[in-house]
Amino acid sequence: MKILLTGGAGYIGSHTTVALLTAGYNVVVLDDFSNSSPEAVRRMEKLTGKAISLYEANAADKAKVFEILKREMPESIIHFAGLKAVGESVEKPVEYYRNNIDTTLTLLECMRDLGLSRFVFSSSATVYGEAHTPPFTEEMTKGSCTNPYGWTKWIQEQILADAQEASEKGLISGWKTPLSVVMLRYFNPVGSHESGLIGEDPQGIPNNLMPFISQVAVGMRDKLIVFGDDYDTPDGTCRRDYIHVMDLAEGHVKAAEYAAAHEGIEVFNLGSGKPYSVLEMVEAFSKACGHDIAYEIGARRAGDIQDSWANAEKAKRLLGWEAKRGIEEICHDAWKWQSQNPNGYGE
Ligand code: UFG
């Protein structure tokens, strides 16, 4: 099976590319390198010993996307490409709505016109918003998001559900074949491939906890600011469901296989089901790197929810997938990547 990945050189895309190649699939990567590096593609090829067909293009560039899809005619598309910085989305909402929603609409139009039918979508646990208490299950209604980035995921899920329903009506709606859609709600992806060859390479000051801790550990930053210790949790800091990025990548392999075998639309949580607090993560990372991580307690960050973790039973039941790698492995692999590549993919 040939699978095209938009954003296939990015953090989750690159790990998924490796998992798909390892599982024997043929991979085509489409990426505009706006938040990724061609070096990641070279490393993926080195790691797997396999060639990757690479197209440099923005997933919202309809003329280019149509040409690429027409030439490659992939059996499945996994759509990762998108802007993803929560804080930046508050400052640039129009750019976030334009870019993220455009990519999905562009892909759907091209798929409809070319008769392509399988789509795996990179969604986020952020769609549960603040409306529910964890563990989150897929049948909970989508909540009210706390930032434009979250809303773009929420809206893209809605677009996919509507397009899928219309595709069932066949010729009336212009679809030649019913769509098969799998939407994956990620919790907090962290860690890196065990080789240390590929990993997360954030531009500038990291927004997320794990890359920030990693940069403190390697000496690039003085200390971590813990955003609040007055939450109603055992140690006062927020709890999250951290999932090893290779577990997440393997979840995409299962999702692509599921989409190939079933028509219709399904949504799955991809999480470990186990919450860890910010201070527990700091502690686990300092064990992995062998020294203390300097930190200071700061104010709460606007938009943070106290608790978020998955009920991942549905993925286990229908995809035969569950997270296998624990917190020690996550920190070990994150440290391996960071210590071997202190400047990420740059020199
Ligand atoms: N945190 C700190 N200091 C930091 C960075 C983070 O204390 O410097 C804390 C946050 O307050 C939070 C936890 O670490 O309690 C995790 O924060 P991240 O920024 O790593 O992750 P979030 O849970 O805020 O966000 C993640 C994804 C988003 C997604 C969101 C909801 O990054 O894309 O989950 O699913 F929208």
Tab-separated table of C-alpha atoms and ligand atoms in Angstrom:
chain	number	residue	atom	x	y	z
A	1	MET	CA	0.000	0.000	0.000
A	2	LYS	CA	1.257	3.463	-0.928
A	3	ILE	CA	0.615	6.131	1.718
A	4	LEU	CA	1.125	9.874	1.273
A	5	LEU	CA	1.930	11.896	4.387
A	6	THR	CA	1.435	15.651	4.413
A	7	GLY	CA	3.875	17.110	6.925
A	8	GLY	CA	5.787	13.852	6.724
A	9	ALA	CA	9.097	15.499	7.694
A	10	GLY	CA	7.702	17.031	10.904
A	11	TYR	CA	7.946	15.635	14.406
A	12	ILE	CA	5.086	13.121	14.353
A	13	GLY	CA	5.178	12.739	10.561
A	14	SER	CA	8.831	11.670	10.517
A	15	HIS	CA	8.327	9.027	13.211
A	16	THR	CA	5.241	7.757	11.389
A	17	THR	CA	7.199	7.606	8.114
A	18	VAL	CA	9.770	5.378	9.840
A	19	ALA	CA	7.044	3.150	11.358
A	20	LEU	CA	5.311	2.775	7.954
A	21	LEU	CA	8.559	1.990	6.102
A	22	THR	CA	9.489	-0.523	8.802
A	23	ALA	CA	6.068	-2.171	8.409
A	24	GLY	CA	6.748	-2.519	4.661
A	25	TYR	CA	4.620	0.313	3.259
A	26	ASN	CA	5.580	2.593	0.415
A	27	VAL	CA	5.768	6.205	1.639
A	28	VAL	CA	5.422	9.537	-0.173
A	29	VAL	CA	6.210	12.672	1.846
A	30	LEU	CA	4.752	16.087	1.038
A	31	ASP	CA	6.181	18.875	3.189
A	32	ASP	CA	6.881	22.583	2.742
A	33	PHE	CA	9.650	22.557	5.395
A	34	SER	CA	8.113	25.576	7.111
A	35	ASN	CA	8.587	23.847	10.481
A	36	SER	CA	10.761	20.861	9.525
A	37	SER	CA	14.037	20.037	7.839
A	38	PRO	CA	15.091	18.075	4.732
A	39	GLU	CA	17.771	16.616	7.014
A	40	ALA	CA	14.979	14.676	8.764
A	41	VAL	CA	14.195	12.970	5.450
A	42	ARG	CA	17.860	12.029	4.917
A	43	ARG	CA	17.982	10.588	8.440
A	44	MET	CA	14.777	8.594	7.914
A	45	GLU	CA	16.276	7.054	4.786
A	46	LYS	CA	19.497	6.253	6.643
A	47	LEU	CA	17.571	4.727	9.531
A	48	THR	CA	15.372	2.479	7.398
A	49	GLY	CA	17.641	1.894	4.385
A	50	LYS	CA	14.629	2.735	2.190
A	51	ALA	CA	13.948	5.503	-0.298
A	52	ILE	CA	11.249	8.108	0.326
A	53	SER	CA	9.531	9.970	-2.523
A	54	LEU	CA	9.681	13.593	-1.439
A	55	TYR	CA	7.703	16.612	-2.709
A	56	GLU	CA	8.336	20.104	-1.391
A	57	ALA	CA	4.891	21.692	-1.388
A	58	ASN	CA	2.351	23.343	0.865
A	59	ALA	CA	-0.691	21.134	1.444
A	60	ALA	CA	-2.975	24.092	0.674
A	61	ASP	CA	-1.448	24.678	-2.789
A	62	LYS	CA	-4.207	23.062	-4.781
A	63	ALA	CA	-2.523	22.988	-8.194
A	64	LYS	CA	0.601	21.313	-6.783
A	65	VAL	CA	-1.287	18.940	-4.481
A	66	PHE	CA	-3.537	17.831	-7.351
A	67	GLU	CA	-0.532	17.125	-9.595
A	68	ILE	CA	1.271	15.170	-6.883
A	69	LEU	CA	-1.794	13.109	-5.962
A	70	LYS	CA	-2.563	12.440	-9.627
A	71	ARG	CA	0.976	11.221	-10.225
A	72	GLU	CA	1.218	9.118	-7.060
A	73	MET	CA	-2.421	7.977	-6.615
A	74	PRO	CA	-1.793	6.848	-2.995
A	75	GLU	CA	-4.184	4.339	-1.433
A	76	SER	CA	-4.224	6.435	1.750
A	77	ILE	CA	-3.411	9.957	2.889
A	78	ILE	CA	-2.294	10.786	6.428
A	79	HIS	CA	-2.708	14.497	7.015
A	80	PHE	CA	-0.255	15.982	9.561
A	81	ALA	CA	0.593	19.308	7.943
A	82	GLY	CA	-0.559	22.292	9.948
A	83	LEU	CA	0.351	25.137	12.238
A	84	LYS	CA	0.403	23.868	15.823
A	85	ALA	CA	1.661	26.434	18.327
A	86	VAL	CA	-1.140	27.176	20.774
A	87	GLY	CA	0.193	30.600	21.901
A	88	GLU	CA	0.964	31.734	18.348
A	89	SER	CA	-2.563	30.781	17.287
A	90	VAL	CA	-3.956	33.337	19.743
A	91	GLU	CA	-1.798	36.038	18.127
A	92	LYS	CA	-2.421	34.922	14.526
A	93	PRO	CA	-5.900	33.366	14.441
A	94	VAL	CA	-6.591	34.285	10.817
A	95	GLU	CA	-3.373	32.591	9.634
A	96	TYR	CA	-4.222	29.497	11.683
A	97	TYR	CA	-7.782	29.189	10.375
A	98	ARG	CA	-6.687	29.926	6.803
A	99	ASN	CA	-3.786	27.488	6.747
A	100	ASN	CA	-5.140	24.556	8.721
A	101	ILE	CA	-8.643	24.500	7.297
A	102	ASP	CA	-7.422	25.184	3.750
A	103	THR	CA	-5.160	22.138	3.798
A	104	THR	CA	-7.994	19.775	4.653
A	105	LEU	CA	-10.403	21.345	2.137
A	106	THR	CA	-7.729	21.209	-0.581
A	107	LEU	CA	-6.976	17.562	0.075
A	108	LEU	CA	-10.668	16.649	0.116
A	109	GLU	CA	-11.357	18.449	-3.182
A	110	CYS	CA	-8.421	16.715	-4.856
A	111	MET	CA	-9.396	13.332	-3.415
A	112	ARG	CA	-12.983	13.734	-4.608
A	113	ASP	CA	-11.874	14.696	-8.126
A	114	LEU	CA	-9.345	11.851	-8.340
A	115	GLY	CA	-11.490	9.168	-6.688
A	116	LEU	CA	-9.166	8.721	-3.694
A	117	SER	CA	-10.955	7.591	-0.579
A	118	ARG	CA	-8.845	6.912	2.536
A	119	PHE	CA	-7.948	9.655	4.953
A	120	VAL	CA	-6.283	9.558	8.372
A	121	PHE	CA	-6.415	12.841	10.249
A	122	SER	CA	-4.092	14.242	12.867
A	123	SER	CA	-6.476	15.621	15.476
A	124	SER	CA	-5.942	16.495	19.105
A	125	ALA	CA	-7.311	15.853	22.573
A	126	THR	CA	-7.739	19.609	22.646
A	127	VAL	CA	-11.200	19.087	21.063
A	128	TYR	CA	-12.480	17.820	24.444
A	129	GLY	CA	-11.902	21.344	25.755
A	130	GLU	CA	-12.813	22.108	29.335
A	131	ALA	CA	-16.253	20.536	29.209
A	132	HIS	CA	-15.325	17.127	30.617
A	133	THR	CA	-13.439	15.382	33.392
A	134	PRO	CA	-10.811	12.818	32.324
A	135	PRO	CA	-10.367	10.098	31.295
A	136	PHE	CA	-11.762	11.383	27.994
A	137	THR	CA	-13.716	8.935	25.837
A	138	GLU	CA	-14.403	9.416	22.131
A	139	GLU	CA	-18.179	9.597	22.548
A	140	MET	CA	-17.922	12.659	24.784
A	141	THR	CA	-19.132	15.682	22.852
A	142	LYS	CA	-16.486	18.017	21.536
A	143	GLY	CA	-16.117	20.817	24.043
A	144	SER	CA	-15.318	24.486	23.833
A	145	CYS	CA	-11.680	24.977	22.822
A	146	THR	CA	-9.462	27.466	24.638
A	147	ASN	CA	-7.505	28.713	21.587
A	148	PRO	CA	-7.763	29.090	17.775
A	149	TYR	CA	-5.406	26.151	17.142
A	150	GLY	CA	-7.810	23.878	19.014
A	151	TRP	CA	-10.771	25.264	17.087
A	152	THR	CA	-9.024	24.509	13.773
A	153	LYS	CA	-8.808	20.828	14.795
A	154	TRP	CA	-12.436	20.873	15.969
A	155	ILE	CA	-13.605	22.415	12.666
A	156	GLN	CA	-11.495	20.057	10.533
A	157	GLU	CA	-13.089	17.092	12.324
A	158	GLN	CA	-16.506	18.538	11.487
A	159	ILE	CA	-15.574	19.080	7.823
A	160	LEU	CA	-14.375	15.483	7.552
A	161	ALA	CA	-17.563	14.132	9.141
A	162	ASP	CA	-19.738	16.151	6.738
A	163	ALA	CA	-17.641	15.197	3.690
A	164	GLN	CA	-17.744	11.534	4.681
A	165	GLU	CA	-21.527	11.621	5.008
A	166	ALA	CA	-21.896	13.340	1.632
A	167	SER	CA	-19.537	10.839	-0.003
A	168	GLU	CA	-21.967	8.052	0.940
A	169	LYS	CA	-24.528	9.702	-1.350
A	170	GLY	CA	-22.296	9.009	-4.346
A	171	LEU	CA	-22.760	10.823	-7.625
A	172	ILE	CA	-25.182	13.437	-6.258
A	173	SER	CA	-22.379	14.868	-4.118
A	174	GLY	CA	-19.651	14.382	-6.721
A	175	TRP	CA	-17.851	11.592	-4.809
A	176	LYS	CA	-17.025	8.541	-6.892
A	177	THR	CA	-16.549	6.356	-3.846
A	178	PRO	CA	-17.477	6.603	-0.129
A	179	LEU	CA	-14.769	8.107	2.057
A	180	SER	CA	-13.086	6.080	4.725
A	181	VAL	CA	-11.922	8.447	7.482
A	182	VAL	CA	-10.018	7.793	10.701
A	183	MET	CA	-9.476	10.729	13.051
A	184	LEU	CA	-6.819	10.362	15.737
A	185	ARG	CA	-6.977	12.499	18.869
A	186	TYR	CA	-3.452	12.715	20.214
A	187	PHE	CA	-2.710	13.404	23.832
A	188	ASN	CA	0.836	14.698	24.550
A	189	PRO	CA	3.364	13.211	22.081
A	190	VAL	CA	6.908	13.140	23.499
A	191	GLY	CA	10.210	11.277	23.161
A	192	SER	CA	11.967	10.269	19.979
A	193	HIS	CA	13.036	7.273	17.928
A	194	GLU	CA	15.288	4.992	19.972
A	195	SER	CA	18.177	5.543	17.525
A	196	GLY	CA	18.428	9.220	18.506
A	197	LEU	CA	18.596	10.034	14.772
A	198	ILE	CA	15.219	11.761	14.521
A	199	GLY	CA	13.319	13.767	17.118
A	200	GLU	CA	11.500	16.966	17.965
A	201	ASP	CA	13.271	20.081	16.694
A	202	PRO	CA	11.272	23.129	17.816
A	203	GLN	CA	12.138	26.535	16.371
A	204	GLY	CA	13.074	29.145	18.974
A	205	ILE	CA	11.927	28.842	22.574
A	206	PRO	CA	9.963	25.604	22.993
A	207	ASN	CA	6.302	25.972	23.971
A	208	ASN	CA	5.922	22.437	25.188
A	209	LEU	CA	7.160	20.870	28.385
A	210	MET	CA	9.378	18.019	27.161
A	211	PRO	CA	11.503	19.952	24.652
A	212	PHE	CA	11.907	22.677	27.258
A	213	ILE	CA	13.074	20.210	29.921
A	214	SER	CA	15.425	18.609	27.353
A	215	GLN	CA	17.012	21.981	26.563
A	216	VAL	CA	17.504	22.748	30.268
A	217	ALA	CA	19.063	19.291	30.711
A	218	VAL	CA	21.557	19.861	27.890
A	219	GLY	CA	22.486	23.326	29.186
A	220	MET	CA	20.833	25.455	26.492
A	221	ARG	CA	18.447	27.066	29.010
A	222	ASP	CA	18.905	27.951	32.669
A	223	LYS	CA	15.723	26.617	34.165
A	224	LEU	CA	12.193	25.457	33.535
A	225	ILE	CA	9.315	27.622	34.707
A	226	VAL	CA	6.579	25.346	36.050
A	227	PHE	CA	3.283	27.004	35.138
A	228	GLY	CA	1.463	26.915	38.470
A	229	ASP	CA	1.568	24.632	41.498
A	230	ASP	CA	-1.801	25.586	42.953
A	231	TYR	CA	-3.980	23.200	40.930
A	232	ASP	CA	-6.195	20.650	42.652
A	233	THR	CA	-3.786	17.742	42.019
A	234	PRO	CA	-1.539	15.738	44.394
A	235	ASP	CA	1.530	17.979	43.860
A	236	GLY	CA	-0.359	21.057	42.646
A	237	THR	CA	0.889	20.861	39.016
A	238	CYS	CA	-1.146	19.947	35.915
A	239	ARG	CA	-1.412	16.346	34.782
A	240	ARG	CA	-1.132	15.119	31.191
A	241	ASP	CA	-1.106	11.872	29.235
A	242	TYR	CA	2.402	11.714	27.718
A	243	ILE	CA	2.661	9.253	24.859
A	244	HIS	CA	5.889	8.042	23.258
A	245	VAL	CA	5.986	9.316	19.688
A	246	MET	CA	6.879	5.826	18.360
A	247	ASP	CA	3.751	4.412	20.033
A	248	LEU	CA	1.829	7.205	18.359
A	249	ALA	CA	3.532	6.434	15.024
A	250	GLU	CA	2.562	2.766	15.303
A	251	GLY	CA	-0.999	3.900	16.020
A	252	HIS	CA	-0.988	5.556	12.590
A	253	VAL	CA	0.082	2.312	10.917
A	254	LYS	CA	-2.913	0.600	12.555
A	255	ALA	CA	-5.195	3.495	11.606
A	256	ALA	CA	-4.144	3.351	7.935
A	257	GLU	CA	-4.787	-0.400	7.944
A	258	TYR	CA	-8.175	0.159	9.568
A	259	ALA	CA	-9.130	2.800	6.975
A	260	ALA	CA	-8.181	0.364	4.212
A	261	ALA	CA	-10.454	-2.315	5.646
A	262	HIS	CA	-13.512	-0.250	6.697
A	263	GLU	CA	-15.699	2.374	5.085
A	264	GLY	CA	-17.195	5.131	7.199
A	265	ILE	CA	-15.711	7.333	9.899
A	266	GLU	CA	-14.146	6.527	13.260
A	267	VAL	CA	-12.368	8.579	15.873
A	268	PHE	CA	-9.767	7.175	18.274
A	269	ASN	CA	-7.912	8.547	21.263
A	270	LEU	CA	-4.199	7.831	21.097
A	271	GLY	CA	-2.889	8.144	24.623
A	272	SER	CA	-1.358	5.968	27.309
A	273	GLY	CA	-4.253	6.413	29.709
A	274	LYS	CA	-1.818	7.315	32.508
A	275	PRO	CA	-1.483	10.856	33.845
A	276	TYR	CA	1.799	12.380	35.038
A	277	SER	CA	2.243	15.772	36.656
A	278	VAL	CA	4.758	18.385	35.514
A	279	LEU	CA	6.946	17.678	38.548
A	280	GLU	CA	6.798	13.928	37.946
A	281	MET	CA	8.075	14.549	34.410
A	282	VAL	CA	10.917	16.710	35.728
A	283	GLU	CA	11.855	13.941	38.170
A	284	ALA	CA	11.715	11.196	35.499
A	285	PHE	CA	13.845	13.241	33.106
A	286	SER	CA	16.486	13.996	35.716
A	287	LYS	CA	16.829	10.240	36.320
A	288	ALA	CA	17.311	9.681	32.570
A	289	CYS	CA	19.948	12.391	32.133
A	290	GLY	CA	21.687	11.747	35.455
A	291	HIS	CA	21.470	15.229	36.960
A	292	ASP	CA	18.937	17.646	38.434
A	293	ILE	CA	16.761	19.830	36.202
A	294	ALA	CA	16.634	23.376	37.540
A	295	TYR	CA	13.111	24.714	37.839
A	296	GLU	CA	11.136	27.507	39.413
A	297	ILE	CA	7.431	27.735	40.140
A	298	GLY	CA	5.757	30.459	38.076
A	299	ALA	CA	2.235	31.683	37.372
A	300	ARG	CA	-0.397	29.562	35.681
A	301	ARG	CA	-0.348	29.705	31.860
A	302	ALA	CA	-3.536	31.117	30.310
A	303	GLY	CA	-5.617	28.431	28.598
A	304	ASP	CA	-4.106	25.432	30.447
A	305	ILE	CA	-6.565	22.876	31.728
A	306	GLN	CA	-5.787	21.105	34.982
A	307	ASP	CA	-6.084	17.499	33.845
A	308	SER	CA	-6.093	15.665	30.533
A	309	TRP	CA	-5.735	11.966	29.918
A	310	ALA	CA	-7.236	9.368	27.642
A	311	ASN	CA	-9.428	6.394	27.894
A	312	ALA	CA	-7.673	4.486	25.096
A	313	GLU	CA	-9.836	1.340	25.204
A	314	LYS	CA	-11.447	1.940	21.812
A	315	ALA	CA	-8.075	1.958	20.014
A	316	LYS	CA	-7.163	-1.249	21.810
A	317	ARG	CA	-10.452	-2.898	20.901
A	318	LEU	CA	-10.785	-1.848	17.248
A	319	LEU	CA	-7.213	-1.109	16.145
A	320	GLY	CA	-5.441	-3.665	18.320
A	321	TRP	CA	-3.179	-0.822	19.479
A	322	GLU	CA	-1.997	0.313	22.877
A	323	ALA	CA	0.909	2.386	24.134
A	324	LYS	CA	3.795	0.074	25.076
A	325	ARG	CA	6.538	2.465	26.096
A	326	GLY	CA	6.564	3.926	29.594
A	327	ILE	CA	7.846	7.127	31.104
A	328	GLU	CA	11.432	5.842	31.584
A	329	GLU	CA	11.718	4.941	27.903
A	330	ILE	CA	10.191	8.286	26.910
A	331	CYS	CA	12.761	10.232	28.926
A	332	HIS	CA	15.650	7.967	27.911
A	333	ASP	CA	14.900	8.406	24.201
A	334	ALA	CA	14.204	12.154	24.492
A	335	TRP	CA	17.558	12.581	26.239
A	336	LYS	CA	19.366	10.483	23.636
A	337	TRP	CA	18.037	12.714	20.835
A	338	GLN	CA	18.750	15.951	22.701
A	339	SER	CA	22.238	15.005	23.873
A	340	GLN	CA	23.265	13.688	20.431
A	341	ASN	CA	21.691	16.627	18.576
A	342	PRO	CA	21.848	19.659	20.880
A	343	ASN	CA	20.958	21.910	17.939
A	344	GLY	CA	18.353	19.586	16.452
A	345	TYR	CA	18.814	19.060	12.711
A	346	GLY	CA	20.965	22.209	12.421
A	347	GLU	CA	24.749	22.168	12.711
B	1	UFG	N1	4.458	23.435	31.201
B	1	UFG	C1	5.245	24.081	32.137
B	1	UFG	N2	6.309	24.808	31.688
B	1	UFG	C2	6.630	24.922	30.378
B	1	UFG	C3	5.832	24.240	29.412
B	1	UFG	C4	4.737	23.511	29.857
B	1	UFG	O1	4.981	24.015	33.338
B	1	UFG	O2	7.610	25.614	30.027
B	1	UFG	C5	3.306	22.633	31.660
B	1	UFG	C6	1.978	23.137	31.125
B	1	UFG	O3	1.452	24.141	31.971
B	1	UFG	C7	1.162	21.858	31.138
B	1	UFG	C8	2.171	20.745	30.850
B	1	UFG	O4	3.447	21.329	31.159
B	1	UFG	O5	0.625	21.649	32.403
B	1	UFG	C9	2.176	20.292	29.414
B	1	UFG	O6	2.283	21.427	28.569
B	1	UFG	P1	2.588	21.302	27.012
B	1	UFG	O7	2.688	22.707	26.478
B	1	UFG	O8	3.728	20.395	26.771
B	1	UFG	O9	1.304	20.563	26.443
B	1	UFG	P2	-0.246	20.972	26.527
B	1	UFG	O10	-0.928	19.894	27.273
B	1	UFG	O11	-0.452	22.353	26.966
B	1	UFG	O12	-0.600	20.974	24.984
B	1	UFG	C10	-0.667	19.780	24.278
B	1	UFG	C11	-0.285	19.981	22.818
B	1	UFG	C12	-1.301	20.851	22.123
B	1	UFG	C13	-2.691	20.355	22.378
B	1	UFG	C14	-2.933	20.224	23.862
B	1	UFG	C15	-4.278	19.677	24.215
B	1	UFG	O13	0.971	20.601	22.720
B	1	UFG	O14	-1.048	20.785	20.741
B	1	UFG	O15	-1.959	19.320	24.391
B	1	UFG	O16	-4.442	18.416	23.729
B	1	UFG	F1	-3.593	21.237	21.886
